[in-house]
Coordinates of C-alpha atoms in Angstrom, one line a residue:
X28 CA -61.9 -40.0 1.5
X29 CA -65.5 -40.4 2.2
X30 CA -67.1 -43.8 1.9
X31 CA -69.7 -44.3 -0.8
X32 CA -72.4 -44.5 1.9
X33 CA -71.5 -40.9 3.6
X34 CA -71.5 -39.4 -0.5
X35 CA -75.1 -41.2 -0.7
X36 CA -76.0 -40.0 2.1
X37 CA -74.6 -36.0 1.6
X38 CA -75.9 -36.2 -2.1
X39 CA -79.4 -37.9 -1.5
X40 CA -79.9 -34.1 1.2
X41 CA -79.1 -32.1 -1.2
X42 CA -81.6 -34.0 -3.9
X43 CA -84.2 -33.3 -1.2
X44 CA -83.6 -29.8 -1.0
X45 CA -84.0 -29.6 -4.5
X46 CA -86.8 -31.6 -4.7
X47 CA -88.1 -28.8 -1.9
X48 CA -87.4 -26.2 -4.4
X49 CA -89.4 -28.3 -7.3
X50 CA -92.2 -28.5 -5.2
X51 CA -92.2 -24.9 -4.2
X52 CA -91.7 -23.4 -7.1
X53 CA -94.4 -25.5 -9.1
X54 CA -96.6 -24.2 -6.1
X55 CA -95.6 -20.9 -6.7
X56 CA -95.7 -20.5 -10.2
X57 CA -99.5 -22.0 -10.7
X58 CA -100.8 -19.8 -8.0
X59 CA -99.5 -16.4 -8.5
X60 CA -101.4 -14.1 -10.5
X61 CA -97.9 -12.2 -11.7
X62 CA -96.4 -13.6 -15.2
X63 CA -93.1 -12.3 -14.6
X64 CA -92.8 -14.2 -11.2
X65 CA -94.9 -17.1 -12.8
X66 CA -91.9 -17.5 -15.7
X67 CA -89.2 -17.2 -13.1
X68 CA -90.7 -20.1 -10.7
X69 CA -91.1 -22.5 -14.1
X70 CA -87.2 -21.8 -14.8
X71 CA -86.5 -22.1 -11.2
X72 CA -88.3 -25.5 -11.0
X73 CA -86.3 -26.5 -14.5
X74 CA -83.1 -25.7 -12.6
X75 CA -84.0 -27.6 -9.5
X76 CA -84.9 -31.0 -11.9
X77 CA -81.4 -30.6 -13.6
X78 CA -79.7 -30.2 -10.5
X79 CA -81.6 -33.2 -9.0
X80 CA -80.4 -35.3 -11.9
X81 CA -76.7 -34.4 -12.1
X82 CA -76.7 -35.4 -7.9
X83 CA -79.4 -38.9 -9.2
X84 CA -75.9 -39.4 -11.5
X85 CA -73.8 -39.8 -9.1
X86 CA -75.8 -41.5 -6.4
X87 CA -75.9 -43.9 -8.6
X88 CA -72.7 -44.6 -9.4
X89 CA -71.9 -45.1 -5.6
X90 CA -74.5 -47.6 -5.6
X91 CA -77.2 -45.6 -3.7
X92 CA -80.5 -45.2 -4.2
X93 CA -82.0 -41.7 -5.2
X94 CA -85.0 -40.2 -2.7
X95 CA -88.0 -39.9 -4.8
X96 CA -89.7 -36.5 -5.6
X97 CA -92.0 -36.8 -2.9
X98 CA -89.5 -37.3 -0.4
X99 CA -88.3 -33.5 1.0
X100 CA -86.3 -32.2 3.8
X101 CA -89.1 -31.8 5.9
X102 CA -86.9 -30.8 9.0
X103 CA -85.2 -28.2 7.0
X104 CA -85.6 -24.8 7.4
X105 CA -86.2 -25.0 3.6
X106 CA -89.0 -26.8 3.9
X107 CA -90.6 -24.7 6.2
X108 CA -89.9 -21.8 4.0
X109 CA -92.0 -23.3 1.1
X110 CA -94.4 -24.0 3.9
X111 CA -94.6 -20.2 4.5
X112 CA -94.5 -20.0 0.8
X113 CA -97.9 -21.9 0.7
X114 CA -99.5 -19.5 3.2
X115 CA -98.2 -16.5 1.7
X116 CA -100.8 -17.5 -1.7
X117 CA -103.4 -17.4 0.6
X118 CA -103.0 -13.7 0.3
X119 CA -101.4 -13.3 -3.0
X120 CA -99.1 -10.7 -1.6
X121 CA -95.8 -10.6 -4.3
X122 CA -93.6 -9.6 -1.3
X123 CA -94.2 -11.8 1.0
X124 CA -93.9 -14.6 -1.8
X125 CA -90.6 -13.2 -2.4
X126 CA -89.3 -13.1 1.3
X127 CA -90.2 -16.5 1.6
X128 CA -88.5 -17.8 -2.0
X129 CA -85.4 -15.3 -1.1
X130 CA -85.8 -17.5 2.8
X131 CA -85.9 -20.7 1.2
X132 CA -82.9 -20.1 -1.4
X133 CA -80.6 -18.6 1.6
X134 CA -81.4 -22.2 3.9
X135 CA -80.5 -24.2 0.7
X136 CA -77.2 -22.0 0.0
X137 CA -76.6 -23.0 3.1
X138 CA -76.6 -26.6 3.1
X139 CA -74.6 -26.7 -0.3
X140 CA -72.2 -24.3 2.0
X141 CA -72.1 -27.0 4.8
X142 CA -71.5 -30.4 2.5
X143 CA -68.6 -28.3 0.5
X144 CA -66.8 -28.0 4.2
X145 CA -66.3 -31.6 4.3
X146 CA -62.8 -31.6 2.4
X147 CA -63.4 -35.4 1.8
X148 CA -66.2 -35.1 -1.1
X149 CA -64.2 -35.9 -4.3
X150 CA -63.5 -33.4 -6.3
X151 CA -65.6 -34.0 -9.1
X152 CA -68.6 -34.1 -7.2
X153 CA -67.4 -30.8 -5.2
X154 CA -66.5 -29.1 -9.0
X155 CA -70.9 -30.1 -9.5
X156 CA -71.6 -29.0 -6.1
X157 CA -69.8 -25.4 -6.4
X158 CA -71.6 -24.9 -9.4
X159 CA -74.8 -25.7 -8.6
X160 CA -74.3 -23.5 -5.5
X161 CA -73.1 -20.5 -7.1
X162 CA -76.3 -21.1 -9.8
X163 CA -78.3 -21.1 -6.1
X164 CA -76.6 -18.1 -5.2
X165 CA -77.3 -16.1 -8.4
X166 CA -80.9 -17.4 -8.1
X167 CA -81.0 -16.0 -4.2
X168 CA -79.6 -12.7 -5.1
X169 CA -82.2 -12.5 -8.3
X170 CA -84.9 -12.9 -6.4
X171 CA -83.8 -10.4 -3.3
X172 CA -83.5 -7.7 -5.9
X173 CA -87.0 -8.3 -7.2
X174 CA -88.1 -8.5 -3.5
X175 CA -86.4 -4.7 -2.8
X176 CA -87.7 -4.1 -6.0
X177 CA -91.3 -4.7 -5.0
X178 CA -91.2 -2.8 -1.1

């Protein structure tokens, strides 16, 4: 079993990563001109806030202390992705707004992939954790078709 600082510590990464995706998205969805894309960013952001909660739960019930929304993973490959998000507005190109979004949802799959490995989470928190992944996943594989869609 993991000790209630190591869940803290796996749970308050994750509510980064999510507060990455907040922060993208709202950047996304008031800068792009497209009000298909501009929808899909708000819902995405919506997800990312529930998701940050349900984690803020039980960070709290180990007796941790939730990162606040300005705090991010900034030495995550997400982070940089919302980074090349940013610059991607400068041009307003749809694709290359999407190759970044599908970038940035891949790196966070990926670190819900890696805290799932460690077989010591309790399972309740794994049952949230797999189901906010495969949310994340169906998000990723969302916006890759609307990326093909666009080339």
């Amino acid at each position: 079993m993991m000790t209630n600082d190591e869940i803290v510590d796996s749970l308050n990464d994750l509510v980064k990563i999510n507060n990455d995706r907040i922060n993208g998205f709202e950047k996304a969805a008031e800068d792009i001109k497209d009000a298909e894309l501009a929808l899909l960013f708000k819902n995405l952001t919506s997800q990312s806030r529930k998701f940050r909660s349900e984690l803020a739960d039980d960070i709290v019930r180990f007796g941790g202390v939730v990162p606040g929304i300005d705090e991010t993973s900034t030495g995550s490959k997400i982070h940089r992705a919302w980074i090349d998000i940013k610059s991607a507005f400068t041009g307003k190109d749809r694709n290359a707004v999407l190759e970044s979004c599908v970038f940035g949802e891949n790196a966070a799959v990926e670190e819900y992939e890696e805290t799932l490995e460690d077989e010591k989470i309790p399972s309740y928190i794994r049952e949230t954790l797999s189901t906010q992944l495969d949310e994340l996943r169906q998000t990723r594989d969302q916006i890759a078709t609307l990326r093909d869609v666009t080339e």
